[in-house]
Amino acid sequence: MEFEAWFFLVIPLFFALGWIAARVDIRHVMQESRAVPRSYFKGLNYLLNEQPDKAIEAFLEVAKLDPDTLELHFALGALFRRRGELDRAIRIHQNMVDRADLSQEQRFKAMYELGEDFLKAGLLDRAESVFHRLDSGVHARDALRNILEIQVLTKDWEQAIQTAARLEKLGCPAQNADTAHYYCEMAQASTLKGDHETTRRHLESALGQNHRSARAWMLLGDLEARAGRDEAAIEAWRRLEELNPRYLTVVAERLLQAHHRLDRDAEAIELLRGYLERMPSPDLLHLLFQTVAERQGWEPARRLAAEELKRHPSLRALDDYLQASNAVQPESMEGRLAQDLVHRQVSRSAYYLCGHCGFKARQYFWQCPACARWESIAPERVEHE
Ligand SMILES: [Zn+2]
C-alpha cells in the first residue's frame, strides 16, 4: 500500500520536469531568433508572398548590418546576375574581393563570381583579367574554360590553342575537333593575306589535331586548286569519302568545278551519282541535277530526279523533277503552276539547323552563331514539316 502512494507522487514530478525542459528549449530558440535581424524575417516573408524586389531590399539590409553573412552576399550576387542587374552583382562581388577579412578560398570564389558578372555584361577584357588571377585553387579549371570562351569570342585563335592545351593538362577531356577549327580559322586568315605556306602549316596542324576534319581537308583542297593543282585538290576533297562522308555535300560543288577545269565532266557526274547512291541528300541531288541539265540536257536530268524521287521522296526532289518536266514539255500550264507552288514552298522551308540549340540558317556555318558550338549544324538542309 505504502509503495503505491509514493509511486503516484512521482508521476506529476515527471510532468513538471518535462514542462521545465520544454520551457528551457523555447527560451533558447527565442534568444537565437532575437539574434537574427528582423529584416531577415521580413525578407523571408516577402519571398513567401512572391515579392522578390522587396525581399532583395530586406536581405540587402541584413547584409549591410551583418558583414559576416557571406553566403547571403553570394546568394544576392548570383540572384542579381540571373536577373540581369549586373551592376549590382558586380558591386557586391567587388566589395567581397576587396575585403581584407576573407580567407583565400572565399576571395577566390568572389573573384570567380565577379569574372562571371563581367563576362555576362560583355566586359570581356575585365572578365579575362579576373579569370587569369585564378590560376590556382578549385576555380582554376572553370576560370580557364571561361578564358577559352572569351578567346574564341574575340577570335584570338593562337591564344585559344594554348589555353586548350593547358585545359587538357589540368585533366579536362581533349577537344581536338574544336582545336582543329582554331587552326582552320588561322589558315583562312593567312589565305586572305596570300601567305600560302603558313596556310598549309596551319592546315597540317589542324589535321594533326583531327585527321577527319572536313573543314581542314576542304581548305587544303582549296589551297591546291588556287595554286592550279586541280588533281591534288580533288585528291584532298575525296579523302572525305572514307574519313567523313557526311561532309561530301560541302565539297561536291568544288569537285564538279575542278573536274570541269580538267575537262572531265562525265567523271564528276558519275562520282556524284555514286555519292547519292550512298546517302540520300536533296542538296547533292540538286547540284547533280543542275550539272546534268547543263551538260547532258533536260531529259537525263528529269530521269535522275524521277529515280531519286522514287527512292527518297522530298519536296526538293519534286521541285527538280517538275522543273525538268516543264523544260521537256513547256506547253503544260498545270506543270508550271505546280512547279511555282512547290518551288516557293521549298525556298521558304529548307534551312540548315543546329542540332544543339535549334538555330536555323540559310547558309552553312561551321560554328553555330547562336550557341557557338562547332559542327553542331548538319551539312545538309532540312525541310520544315
Ligand atoms: Zn546552336
Coordinates of N, CA, C and O in Angstrom, one line a residue, residues 111-227:
M111 N 36.0 36.3 -56.5 CA 36.7 36.7 -57.8 C 36.1 36.0 -59.0 O 35.8 36.6 -60.0
Y112 N 35.8 34.7 -58.8 CA 35.2 33.9 -59.9 C 33.9 34.4 -60.3 O 33.5 34.6 -61.4
E113 N 33.1 34.7 -59.2 CA 31.7 35.3 -59.5 C 31.8 36.6 -60.2 O 31.0 36.9 -61.1
L114 N 32.8 37.4 -59.8 CA 33.0 38.7 -60.4 C 33.3 38.6 -61.9 O 32.8 39.3 -62.7
G115 N 34.2 37.6 -62.2 CA 34.5 37.3 -63.6 C 33.3 36.9 -64.4 O 33.1 37.4 -65.5
E116 N 32.4 36.1 -63.8 CA 31.2 35.7 -64.4 C 30.3 36.9 -64.7 O 29.6 37.0 -65.8
D117 N 30.2 37.9 -63.7 CA 29.4 39.1 -63.9 C 30.0 39.9 -65.1 O 29.2 40.3 -66.0
F118 N 31.3 40.1 -65.2 CA 31.9 40.8 -66.3 C 31.6 40.1 -67.6 O 31.3 40.8 -68.6
L119 N 31.7 38.8 -67.6 CA 31.5 38.0 -68.8 C 30.1 38.3 -69.3 O 29.9 38.5 -70.5
K120 N 29.1 38.2 -68.4 CA 27.7 38.3 -68.8 C 27.5 39.8 -69.3 O 26.6 40.0 -70.1
A121 N 28.2 40.7 -68.7 CA 28.0 42.1 -69.0 C 28.7 42.5 -70.3 O 28.6 43.6 -70.8
G122 N 29.5 41.5 -70.9 CA 30.2 41.8 -72.1 C 31.5 42.5 -71.9 O 32.1 43.0 -72.9
L123 N 31.9 42.7 -70.7 CA 33.2 43.4 -70.4 C 34.3 42.3 -70.4 O 34.8 41.9 -69.4
L124 N 34.6 41.9 -71.7 CA 35.5 40.7 -71.8 C 36.9 40.9 -71.3 O 37.4 40.0 -70.7
D125 N 37.5 42.1 -71.5 CA 38.8 42.4 -71.0 C 38.9 42.2 -69.5 O 39.8 41.5 -69.0
R126 N 37.9 42.8 -68.9 CA 37.9 42.8 -67.4 C 37.7 41.3 -66.9 O 38.3 40.9 -66.0
A127 N 36.8 40.6 -67.6 CA 36.5 39.2 -67.2 C 37.8 38.4 -67.4 O 38.1 37.7 -66.5
E128 N 38.4 38.6 -68.5 CA 39.6 37.8 -68.8 C 40.7 38.0 -67.7 O 41.3 37.1 -67.2
S129 N 40.9 39.3 -67.3 CA 41.9 39.6 -66.4 C 41.6 39.0 -65.0 O 42.5 38.6 -64.3
V130 N 40.3 39.0 -64.6 CA 39.9 38.4 -63.3 C 40.2 36.9 -63.4 O 40.8 36.3 -62.5
F131 N 39.8 36.3 -64.5 CA 39.9 34.8 -64.6 C 41.4 34.4 -64.6 O 41.8 33.4 -64.1
H132 N 42.3 35.3 -65.2 CA 43.7 35.0 -65.2 C 44.3 34.9 -63.8 O 45.3 34.2 -63.5
R133 N 43.7 35.7 -62.9 CA 44.2 35.8 -61.5 C 43.8 34.5 -60.7 O 44.3 34.2 -59.6
L134 N 43.0 33.6 -61.3 CA 42.5 32.4 -60.6 C 43.3 31.2 -61.2 O 42.7 30.2 -61.5
D135 N 44.6 31.3 -61.3 CA 45.3 30.2 -62.0 C 45.6 29.1 -61.0 O 46.2 28.1 -61.4
S136 N 45.2 29.2 -59.7 CA 45.3 28.0 -58.8 C 44.0 28.0 -58.0 O 43.2 28.9 -58.1
G137 N 43.9 26.9 -57.3 CA 42.7 26.7 -56.5 C 41.6 26.0 -57.2 O 41.7 25.6 -58.4
V138 N 40.4 25.8 -56.5 CA 39.3 25.0 -57.1 C 38.7 25.6 -58.3 O 38.0 24.9 -59.1
H139 N 38.8 26.9 -58.5 CA 38.2 27.6 -59.6 C 39.1 27.7 -60.9 O 38.6 28.2 -61.9
A140 N 40.3 27.1 -60.8 CA 41.3 27.3 -61.9 C 40.7 26.8 -63.2 O 40.8 27.4 -64.2
R141 N 40.1 25.6 -63.2 CA 39.7 24.9 -64.4 C 38.5 25.7 -65.0 O 38.5 26.0 -66.2
D142 N 37.5 26.1 -64.2 CA 36.4 26.8 -64.7 C 36.8 28.2 -65.3 O 36.3 28.6 -66.3
A143 N 37.8 28.8 -64.5 CA 38.2 30.1 -65.0 C 38.9 30.0 -66.4 O 38.7 30.8 -67.3
L144 N 39.7 28.9 -66.5 CA 40.4 28.7 -67.8 C 39.4 28.4 -68.9 O 39.6 28.8 -70.1
R145 N 38.3 27.7 -68.6 CA 37.3 27.4 -69.6 C 36.7 28.7 -70.1 O 36.4 28.9 -71.3
N146 N 36.4 29.6 -69.1 CA 35.8 30.9 -69.5 C 36.8 31.7 -70.3 O 36.4 32.4 -71.2
I147 N 38.1 31.6 -70.0 CA 39.1 32.3 -70.7 C 39.1 31.9 -72.2 O 39.1 32.6 -73.1
L148 N 39.0 30.5 -72.4 CA 38.9 30.0 -73.7 C 37.7 30.5 -74.5 O 37.8 30.9 -75.6
E149 N 36.6 30.5 -73.8 CA 35.4 31.0 -74.4 C 35.5 32.5 -74.9 O 35.2 32.8 -76.0
I150 N 36.2 33.3 -74.0 CA 36.5 34.7 -74.4 C 37.4 34.8 -75.6 O 37.2 35.5 -76.5
Q151 N 38.4 33.9 -75.6 CA 39.4 34.0 -76.7 C 38.7 33.6 -78.0 O 39.1 34.1 -79.1
V152 N 37.8 32.6 -77.9 CA 37.1 32.2 -79.2 C 36.2 33.3 -79.6 O 36.1 33.6 -80.8
L153 N 35.5 34.0 -78.6 CA 34.6 35.1 -79.0 C 35.4 36.2 -79.6 O 34.9 36.8 -80.6
T154 N 36.6 36.5 -79.2 CA 37.4 37.6 -79.7 C 38.3 37.1 -80.8 O 39.1 37.9 -81.3
K155 N 38.1 35.9 -81.3 CA 38.8 35.3 -82.4 C 40.3 35.4 -82.2 O 41.1 35.6 -83.1
D156 N 40.8 35.2 -80.9 CA 42.2 35.1 -80.6 C 42.6 33.7 -80.7 O 42.9 33.0 -79.7
W157 N 42.8 33.1 -81.9 CA 42.9 31.7 -82.1 C 44.2 31.2 -81.5 O 44.3 30.1 -81.0
E158 N 45.3 32.0 -81.7 CA 46.6 31.5 -81.2 C 46.5 31.2 -79.7 O 47.0 30.2 -79.2
Q159 N 46.0 32.2 -79.0 CA 45.9 32.0 -77.5 C 44.9 30.9 -77.2 O 45.1 30.1 -76.2
A160 N 43.8 30.8 -78.0 CA 42.8 29.7 -77.7 C 43.5 28.3 -77.8 O 43.2 27.5 -77.0
I161 N 44.4 28.2 -78.8 CA 45.1 26.9 -78.9 C 45.9 26.6 -77.7 O 45.9 25.5 -77.1
Q162 N 46.6 27.6 -77.2 CA 47.4 27.4 -76.0 C 46.5 27.1 -74.7 O 46.8 26.2 -73.9
T163 N 45.4 27.8 -74.6 CA 44.5 27.6 -73.5 C 43.9 26.2 -73.5 O 43.8 25.5 -72.5
A164 N 43.6 25.7 -74.7 CA 43.0 24.4 -74.9 C 44.0 23.4 -74.4 O 43.7 22.4 -73.7
A165 N 45.3 23.6 -74.7 CA 46.3 22.6 -74.3 C 46.5 22.7 -72.8 O 46.7 21.6 -72.1
R166 N 46.4 23.9 -72.2 CA 46.5 24.0 -70.7 C 45.4 23.3 -70.0 O 45.5 22.6 -69.0
L167 N 44.2 23.4 -70.6 CA 43.0 22.7 -70.0 C 43.2 21.2 -70.0 O 42.8 20.5 -69.1
E168 N 43.7 20.7 -71.1 CA 44.0 19.3 -71.2 C 44.9 18.8 -70.1 O 44.7 17.8 -69.5
K169 N 46.0 19.7 -69.9 CA 46.9 19.3 -68.8 C 46.3 19.3 -67.5 O 46.7 18.6 -66.6
L170 N 45.2 20.1 -67.3 CA 44.6 20.2 -66.0 C 43.5 19.0 -65.9 O 42.8 19.0 -64.9
G171 N 43.5 18.1 -66.9 CA 42.7 17.0 -66.8 C 41.3 17.1 -67.5 O 40.5 16.2 -67.3
C172 N 41.1 18.2 -68.2 CA 39.8 18.3 -69.0 C 39.9 17.4 -70.2 O 41.0 17.3 -70.8
P173 N 38.8 16.8 -70.6 CA 38.8 16.0 -71.8 C 39.3 16.8 -73.0 O 38.9 18.0 -73.2
A174 N 40.2 16.2 -73.9 CA 40.7 17.0 -75.0 C 39.6 17.3 -76.0 O 38.7 16.5 -76.3
Q175 N 39.6 18.5 -76.5 CA 38.6 19.0 -77.5 C 39.3 19.2 -78.9 O 39.4 20.3 -79.4
N176 N 39.9 18.1 -79.4 CA 40.8 18.2 -80.6 C 40.0 18.7 -81.8 O 40.6 19.4 -82.6
A177 N 38.7 18.3 -81.9 CA 38.0 18.7 -83.1 C 37.8 20.3 -83.1 O 37.9 20.9 -84.1
D178 N 37.6 20.8 -81.9 CA 37.5 22.3 -81.7 C 38.8 23.0 -82.1 O 38.8 24.0 -82.8
T179 N 39.9 22.4 -81.5 CA 41.2 23.0 -81.7 C 41.5 23.0 -83.2 O 42.1 23.9 -83.8
A180 N 41.1 21.9 -83.9 CA 41.3 21.8 -85.4 C 40.7 23.0 -86.1 O 41.2 23.6 -87.0
H181 N 39.5 23.4 -85.6 CA 38.8 24.6 -86.2 C 39.6 25.9 -85.9 O 39.6 26.8 -86.7
Y182 N 40.2 26.0 -84.7 CA 41.0 27.2 -84.4 C 42.1 27.3 -85.5 O 42.4 28.4 -86.0
Y183 N 42.8 26.2 -85.8 CA 43.8 26.2 -86.8 C 43.3 26.5 -88.2 O 43.9 27.3 -89.0
C184 N 42.1 26.0 -88.5 CA 41.4 26.3 -89.8 C 41.1 27.8 -89.9 O 41.3 28.4 -90.9
E185 N 40.7 28.4 -88.8 CA 40.4 29.9 -88.8 C 41.7 30.6 -89.1 O 41.7 31.6 -89.9
M186 N 42.8 30.2 -88.5 CA 44.1 30.8 -88.7 C 44.5 30.6 -90.2 O 45.1 31.5 -90.8
A187 N 44.3 29.4 -90.7 CA 44.6 29.1 -92.1 C 43.8 30.1 -93.0 O 44.4 30.6 -94.0
Q188 N 42.5 30.3 -92.7 CA 41.8 31.2 -93.6 C 42.3 32.6 -93.5 O 42.3 33.3 -94.5
A189 N 42.7 33.0 -92.3 CA 43.3 34.4 -92.2 C 44.6 34.5 -93.0 O 44.8 35.5 -93.7
S190 N 45.4 33.5 -93.0 CA 46.7 33.5 -93.8 C 46.4 33.5 -95.3 O 47.1 34.1 -96.1
T191 N 45.3 32.8 -95.7 CA 44.9 32.8 -97.1 C 44.6 34.2 -97.6 O 45.0 34.6 -98.6
L192 N 43.8 34.9 -96.7 CA 43.4 36.3 -97.1 C 44.7 37.1 -97.3 O 44.7 38.1 -98.1
K193 N 45.7 36.8 -96.5 CA 47.0 37.6 -96.6 C 47.8 37.1 -97.8 O 48.9 37.7 -98.1
G194 N 47.4 36.0 -98.4 CA 48.1 35.5 -99.5 C 49.4 34.7 -99.1 O 50.2 34.4 -99.9
D195 N 49.4 34.3 -97.8 CA 50.6 33.6 -97.3 C 50.2 32.1 -97.3 O 49.8 31.5 -96.4
H196 N 50.5 31.5 -98.5 CA 50.1 30.1 -98.7 C 50.9 29.1 -97.9 O 50.4 28.0 -97.5
E197 N 52.1 29.4 -97.6 CA 53.0 28.5 -96.8 C 52.4 28.3 -95.4 O 52.3 27.2 -94.9
T198 N 52.1 29.5 -94.8 CA 51.5 29.5 -93.4 C 50.2 28.8 -93.4 O 49.9 28.0 -92.5
T199 N 49.4 29.0 -94.5 CA 48.1 28.4 -94.6 C 48.3 26.9 -94.5 O 47.6 26.2 -93.8
R200 N 49.2 26.4 -95.3 CA 49.5 24.9 -95.3 C 49.9 24.4 -94.0 O 49.4 23.3 -93.5
R201 N 50.8 25.2 -93.3 CA 51.2 24.7 -92.0 C 50.1 24.6 -91.0 O 50.0 23.6 -90.3
H202 N 49.2 25.6 -91.0 CA 48.0 25.6 -90.1 C 47.1 24.4 -90.4 O 46.6 23.8 -89.5
L203 N 46.9 24.2 -91.7 CA 46.0 23.1 -92.1 C 46.6 21.7 -91.7 O 45.9 20.8 -91.2
E204 N 48.0 21.6 -91.8 CA 48.6 20.4 -91.3 C 48.4 20.2 -89.8 O 48.1 19.1 -89.3
S205 N 48.5 21.3 -89.1 CA 48.3 21.3 -87.6 C 46.9 20.9 -87.3 O 46.6 20.1 -86.4
A206 N 45.9 21.4 -88.1 CA 44.5 21.1 -87.9 C 44.3 19.6 -88.1 O 43.6 19.0 -87.3
L207 N 44.9 19.0 -89.1 CA 44.7 17.6 -89.4 C 45.5 16.8 -88.3 O 45.1 15.7 -88.0
G208 N 46.5 17.4 -87.7 CA 47.2 16.7 -86.6 C 46.3 16.6 -85.4 O 46.3 15.6 -84.7
Q209 N 45.5 17.6 -85.2 CA 44.5 17.6 -84.1 C 43.4 16.6 -84.4 O 42.9 15.9 -83.5
N210 N 42.9 16.7 -85.6 CA 41.7 15.9 -86.0 C 41.8 15.5 -87.5 O 41.6 16.3 -88.4
H211 N 42.3 14.2 -87.7 CA 42.6 13.8 -89.0 C 41.3 13.7 -89.9 O 41.4 13.8 -91.1
R212 N 40.1 13.7 -89.3 CA 38.9 13.6 -90.0 C 38.3 15.0 -90.3 O 37.2 15.0 -90.8
S213 N 39.0 16.0 -89.9 CA 38.4 17.4 -90.0 C 38.0 17.7 -91.5 O 38.9 17.9 -92.3
A214 N 36.7 17.7 -91.7 CA 36.2 18.0 -93.1 C 36.6 19.4 -93.5 O 37.0 19.6 -94.7
R215 N 36.6 20.3 -92.6 CA 37.0 21.7 -93.0 C 38.4 21.8 -93.4 O 38.8 22.5 -94.3
A216 N 39.3 21.1 -92.7 CA 40.8 21.1 -93.0 C 41.0 20.5 -94.4 O 41.7 21.1 -95.2
W217 N 40.3 19.4 -94.7 CA 40.5 18.8 -96.0 C 39.9 19.6 -97.1 O 40.5 19.8 -98.2
M218 N 38.8 20.3 -96.8 CA 38.2 21.2 -97.7 C 39.2 22.4 -98.1 O 39.4 22.7 -99.2
L219 N 39.7 23.0 -97.0 CA 40.6 24.1 -97.2 C 41.9 23.7 -97.9 O 42.5 24.5 -98.7
L220 N 42.4 22.5 -97.6 CA 43.6 22.0 -98.2 C 43.4 21.9 -99.7 O 44.2 22.3 -100.5
G221 N 42.2 21.3 -100.1 CA 41.8 21.2 -101.5 C 41.8 22.6 -102.1 O 42.3 22.8 -103.3
D222 N 41.2 23.6 -101.4 CA 41.1 24.9 -101.9 C 42.5 25.5 -102.2 O 42.7 26.2 -103.2
L223 N 43.4 25.2 -101.3 CA 44.7 25.7 -101.4 C 45.4 25.2 -102.7 O 46.0 25.9 -103.5
E224 N 45.2 23.9 -102.9 CA 45.8 23.2 -104.1 C 45.1 23.8 -105.4 O 45.8 24.1 -106.4
A225 N 43.8 24.0 -105.3 CA 43.0 24.5 -106.5 C 43.5 25.9 -106.9 O 43.7 26.2 -108.1
R226 N 43.7 26.7 -105.8 CA 44.1 28.1 -106.1 C 45.5 28.1 -106.8 O 45.8 29.0 -107.5
A227 N 46.3 27.1 -106.4 CA 47.7 27.0 -107.0 C 47.7 26.4 -108.4 O 48.7 26.1 -109.0

